[in-house]
Coordinates of C-alpha atoms in Angstrom, one line a residue:
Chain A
X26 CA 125.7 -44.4 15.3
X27 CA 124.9 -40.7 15.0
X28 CA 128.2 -40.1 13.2
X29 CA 129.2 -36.5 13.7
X30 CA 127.0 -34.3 14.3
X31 CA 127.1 -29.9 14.6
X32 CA 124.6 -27.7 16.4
X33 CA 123.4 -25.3 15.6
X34 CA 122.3 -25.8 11.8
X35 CA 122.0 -21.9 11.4
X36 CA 123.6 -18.5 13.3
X37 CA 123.2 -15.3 13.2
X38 CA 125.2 -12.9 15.0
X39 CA 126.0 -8.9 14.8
X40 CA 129.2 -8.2 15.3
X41 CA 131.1 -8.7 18.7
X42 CA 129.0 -11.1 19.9
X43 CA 130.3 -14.5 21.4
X44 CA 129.0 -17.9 20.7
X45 CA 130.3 -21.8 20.6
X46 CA 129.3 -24.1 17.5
X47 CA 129.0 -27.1 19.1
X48 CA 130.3 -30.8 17.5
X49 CA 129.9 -34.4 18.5
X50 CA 131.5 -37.4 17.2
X51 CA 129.9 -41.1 18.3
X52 CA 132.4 -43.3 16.9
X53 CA 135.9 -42.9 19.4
X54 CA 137.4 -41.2 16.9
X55 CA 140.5 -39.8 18.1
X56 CA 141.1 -36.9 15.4
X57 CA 139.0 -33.8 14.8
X58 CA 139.2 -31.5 13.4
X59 CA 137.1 -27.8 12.1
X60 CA 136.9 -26.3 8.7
X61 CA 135.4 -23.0 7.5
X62 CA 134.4 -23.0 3.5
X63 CA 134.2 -19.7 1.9
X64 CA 132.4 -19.6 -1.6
X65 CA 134.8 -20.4 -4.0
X66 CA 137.2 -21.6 -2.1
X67 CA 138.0 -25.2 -0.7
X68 CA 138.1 -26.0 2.5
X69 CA 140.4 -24.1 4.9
X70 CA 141.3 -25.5 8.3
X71 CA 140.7 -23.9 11.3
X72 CA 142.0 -26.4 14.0
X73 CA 142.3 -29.5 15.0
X74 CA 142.8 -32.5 17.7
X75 CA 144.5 -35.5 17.6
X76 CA 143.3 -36.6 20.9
X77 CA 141.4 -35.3 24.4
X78 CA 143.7 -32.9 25.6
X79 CA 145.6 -32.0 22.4
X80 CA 144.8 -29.4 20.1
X81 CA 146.4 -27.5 17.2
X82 CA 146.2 -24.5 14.8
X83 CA 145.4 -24.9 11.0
X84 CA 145.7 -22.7 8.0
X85 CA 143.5 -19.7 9.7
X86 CA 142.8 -20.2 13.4
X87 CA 142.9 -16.6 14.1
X88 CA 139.1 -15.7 15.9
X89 CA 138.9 -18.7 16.7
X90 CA 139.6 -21.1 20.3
X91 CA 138.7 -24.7 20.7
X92 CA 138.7 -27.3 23.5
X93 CA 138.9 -31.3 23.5
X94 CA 138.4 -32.1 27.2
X95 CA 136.6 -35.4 26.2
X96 CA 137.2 -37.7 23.1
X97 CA 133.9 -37.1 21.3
X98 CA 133.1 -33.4 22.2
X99 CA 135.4 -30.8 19.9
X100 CA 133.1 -27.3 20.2
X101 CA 134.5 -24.2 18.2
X102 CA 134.4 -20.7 19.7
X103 CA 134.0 -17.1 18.7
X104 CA 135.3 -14.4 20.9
X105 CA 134.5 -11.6 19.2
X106 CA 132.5 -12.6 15.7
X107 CA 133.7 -10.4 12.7
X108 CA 131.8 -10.1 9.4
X109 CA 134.7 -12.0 8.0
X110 CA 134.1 -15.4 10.0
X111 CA 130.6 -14.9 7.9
X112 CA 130.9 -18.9 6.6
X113 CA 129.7 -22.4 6.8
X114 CA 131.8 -24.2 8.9
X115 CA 132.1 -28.1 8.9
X116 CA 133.3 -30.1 11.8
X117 CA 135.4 -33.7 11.0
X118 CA 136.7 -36.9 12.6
X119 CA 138.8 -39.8 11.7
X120 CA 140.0 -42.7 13.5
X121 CA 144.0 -41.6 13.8
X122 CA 144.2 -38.7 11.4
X123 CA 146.2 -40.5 9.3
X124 CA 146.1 -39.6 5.4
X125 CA 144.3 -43.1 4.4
X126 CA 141.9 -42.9 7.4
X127 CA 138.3 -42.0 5.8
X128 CA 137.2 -38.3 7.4
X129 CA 133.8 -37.8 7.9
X130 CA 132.1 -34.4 7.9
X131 CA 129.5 -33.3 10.2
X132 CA 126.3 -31.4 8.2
X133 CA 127.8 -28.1 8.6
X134 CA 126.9 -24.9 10.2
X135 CA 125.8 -21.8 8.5
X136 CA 127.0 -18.9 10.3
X137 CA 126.2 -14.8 9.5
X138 CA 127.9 -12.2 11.3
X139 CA 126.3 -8.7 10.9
Chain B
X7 CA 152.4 -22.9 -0.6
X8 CA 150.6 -25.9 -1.9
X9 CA 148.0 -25.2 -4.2
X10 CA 145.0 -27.1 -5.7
X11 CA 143.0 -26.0 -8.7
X12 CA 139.4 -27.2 -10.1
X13 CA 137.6 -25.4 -12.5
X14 CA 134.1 -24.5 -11.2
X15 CA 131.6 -25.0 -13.5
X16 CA 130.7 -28.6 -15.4
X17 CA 127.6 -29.6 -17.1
X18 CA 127.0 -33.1 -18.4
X19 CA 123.8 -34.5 -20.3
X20 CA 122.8 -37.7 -18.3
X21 CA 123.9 -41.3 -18.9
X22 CA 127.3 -39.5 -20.4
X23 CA 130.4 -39.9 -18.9
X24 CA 131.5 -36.7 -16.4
X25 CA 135.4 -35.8 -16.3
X26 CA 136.5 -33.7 -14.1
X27 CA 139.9 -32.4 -13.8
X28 CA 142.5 -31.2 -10.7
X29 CA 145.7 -29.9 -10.6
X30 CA 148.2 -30.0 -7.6
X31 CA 151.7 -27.7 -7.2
X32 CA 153.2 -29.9 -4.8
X33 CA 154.5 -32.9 -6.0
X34 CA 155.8 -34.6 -2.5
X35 CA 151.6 -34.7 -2.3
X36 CA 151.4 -38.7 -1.1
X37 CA 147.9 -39.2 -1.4
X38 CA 144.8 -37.4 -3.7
X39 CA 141.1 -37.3 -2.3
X40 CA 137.6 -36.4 -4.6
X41 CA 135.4 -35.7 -1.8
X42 CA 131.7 -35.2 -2.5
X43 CA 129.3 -32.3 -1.4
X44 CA 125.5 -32.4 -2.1
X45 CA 123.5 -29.6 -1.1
X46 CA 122.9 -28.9 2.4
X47 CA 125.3 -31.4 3.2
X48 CA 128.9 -32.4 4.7
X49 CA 131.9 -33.5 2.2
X50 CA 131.7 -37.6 1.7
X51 CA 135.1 -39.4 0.9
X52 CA 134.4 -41.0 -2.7
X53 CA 138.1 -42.3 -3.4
X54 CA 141.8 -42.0 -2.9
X55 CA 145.0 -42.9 -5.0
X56 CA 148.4 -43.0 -3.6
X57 CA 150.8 -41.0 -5.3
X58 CA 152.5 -44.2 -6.7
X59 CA 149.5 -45.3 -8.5
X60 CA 148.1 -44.0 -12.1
X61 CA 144.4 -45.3 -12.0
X62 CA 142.4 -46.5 -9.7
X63 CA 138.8 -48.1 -10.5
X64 CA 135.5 -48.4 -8.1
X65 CA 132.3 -49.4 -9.9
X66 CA 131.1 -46.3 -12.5
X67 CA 134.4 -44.0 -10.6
X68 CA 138.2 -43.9 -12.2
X69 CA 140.8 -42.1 -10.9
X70 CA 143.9 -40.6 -13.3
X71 CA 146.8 -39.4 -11.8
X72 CA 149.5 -38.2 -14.0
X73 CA 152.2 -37.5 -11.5
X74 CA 154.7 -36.0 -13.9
X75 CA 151.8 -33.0 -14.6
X76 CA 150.5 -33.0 -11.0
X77 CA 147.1 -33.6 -12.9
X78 CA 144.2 -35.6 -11.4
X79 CA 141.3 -36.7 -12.6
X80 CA 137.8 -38.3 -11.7
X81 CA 135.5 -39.9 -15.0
X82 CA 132.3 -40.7 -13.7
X83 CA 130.8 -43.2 -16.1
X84 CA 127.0 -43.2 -16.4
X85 CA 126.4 -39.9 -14.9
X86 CA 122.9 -39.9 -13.4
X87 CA 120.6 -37.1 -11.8
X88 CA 122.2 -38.5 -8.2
X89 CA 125.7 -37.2 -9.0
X90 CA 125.1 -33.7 -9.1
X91 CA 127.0 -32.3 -6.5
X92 CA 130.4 -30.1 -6.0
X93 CA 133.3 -32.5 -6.4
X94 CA 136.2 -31.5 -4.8
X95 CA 139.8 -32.3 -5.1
X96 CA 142.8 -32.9 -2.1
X97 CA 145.8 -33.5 -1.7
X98 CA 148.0 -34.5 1.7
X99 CA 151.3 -34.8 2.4
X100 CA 151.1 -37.3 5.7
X101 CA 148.0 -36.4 7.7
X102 CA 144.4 -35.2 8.0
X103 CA 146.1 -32.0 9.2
X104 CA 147.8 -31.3 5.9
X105 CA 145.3 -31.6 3.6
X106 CA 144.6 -28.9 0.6
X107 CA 141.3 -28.7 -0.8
X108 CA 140.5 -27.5 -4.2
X109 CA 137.4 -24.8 -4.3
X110 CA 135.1 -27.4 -5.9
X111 CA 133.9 -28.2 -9.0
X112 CA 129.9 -28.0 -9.3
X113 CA 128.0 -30.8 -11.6
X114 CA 125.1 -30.1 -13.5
X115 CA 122.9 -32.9 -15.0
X116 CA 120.8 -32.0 -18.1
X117 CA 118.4 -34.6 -19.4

């Protein structure tokens, strides 16, 4: 098993531009979920799935739109990138998204807006 | 809202024992996480307590929970050049979606 895994590993954008980070999760998880951390601050959730088809806003989902049309596929886009979504952003999965299931983190993408 | 608070900074000289300390607001939290982060990496899930529980043990890892000062805590016994990392702290009320992560607490290991 892969685990989860995020393309690409670094971004850089200038403002306005569009672009999707990209997540994959091998194990039939049915929960995932996207965080951005911000230096100095924990991690803040973006959105998240609880199965294909389903999706939800977190804490700070504005600039952002995601997708779940298959059960291991959860990709995170950027309309419009700001210099504020300037972040590394970790994609995650769990079995039911229960609090005692174990979430595992994809390796993160480091994104810079211009 | 619910807020979790780490300081950011530890440094521990090796093969001493590495405390690091959490505090929660909300006390209908039902389960605390440490998650940790090394460099370059995603978070790892290193243990959970139940907010019914006051310790929990796993091999050179205990867990503290004092509930009555919404005050966790993870000793790391041993600490060894491996653990440096950013440890950080959570706390959930029912599901994935509603957990709140500290900012993080970075270890430093000096010989």
């Amino acid at each position: 098993n892969a685990g989860v895994t995020q393309t690409p590993k670094f971004q850089v954008l200038k403002t306005g531009q569009s672009m999707t980070l990209q997540c994959a999760q091998d194990m039939n998880h049915e929960y995932m979920s996207w965080y951005r951390q911000d230096p100095g601050m924990g991690l803040r959730l973006i959105h998240y799935s609880v199965g294909a088809g389903i999706t939800d806003q977190g804490e700070v989902p504005n600039g952002y739109n995601v997708s779940r049309s298959t059960t291991e596929d959860f990709p995170l886009r950027l309309l419009s990138a700001a210099p504020s979504q300037t972040s590394v952003y970790f994609c995650a999965s769990s079995s039911s998204g229960t609090s005692t299931d174990t979430q595992y983190f994809g390796p993160g993408t480091r994104l810079t807006v211009l | 809202g619910e807020d979790v608070e780490q300081s950011l900074f530890l440094s521990v000289r090796e093969g001493d024992s590495s405390v690091i300390n959490c505090t929660y607001t909300d006390s209908s939290s039902t389960y605390l996480y440490w998650y940790k982060q090394e460099p370059g990496a995603g978070l790892q899930l290193l243990t959970y307590i139940f907010s019914n529980m006051d310790m929990k043990q796993d091999q050179r890892l205990t867990v503290l929970l004092n509930k009555k000062d919404k005050h966790l805590s993870l000793r790391i016994a041993d600490t060894q050049t491996g653990d440096s990392a950013i440890y950080f702290c959570a706390a959930s009320y029912s599901s994935a979606s509603k957990i709140i992560f500290g900012s993080g607490t970075r270890l430093s290991i000096r010989p």
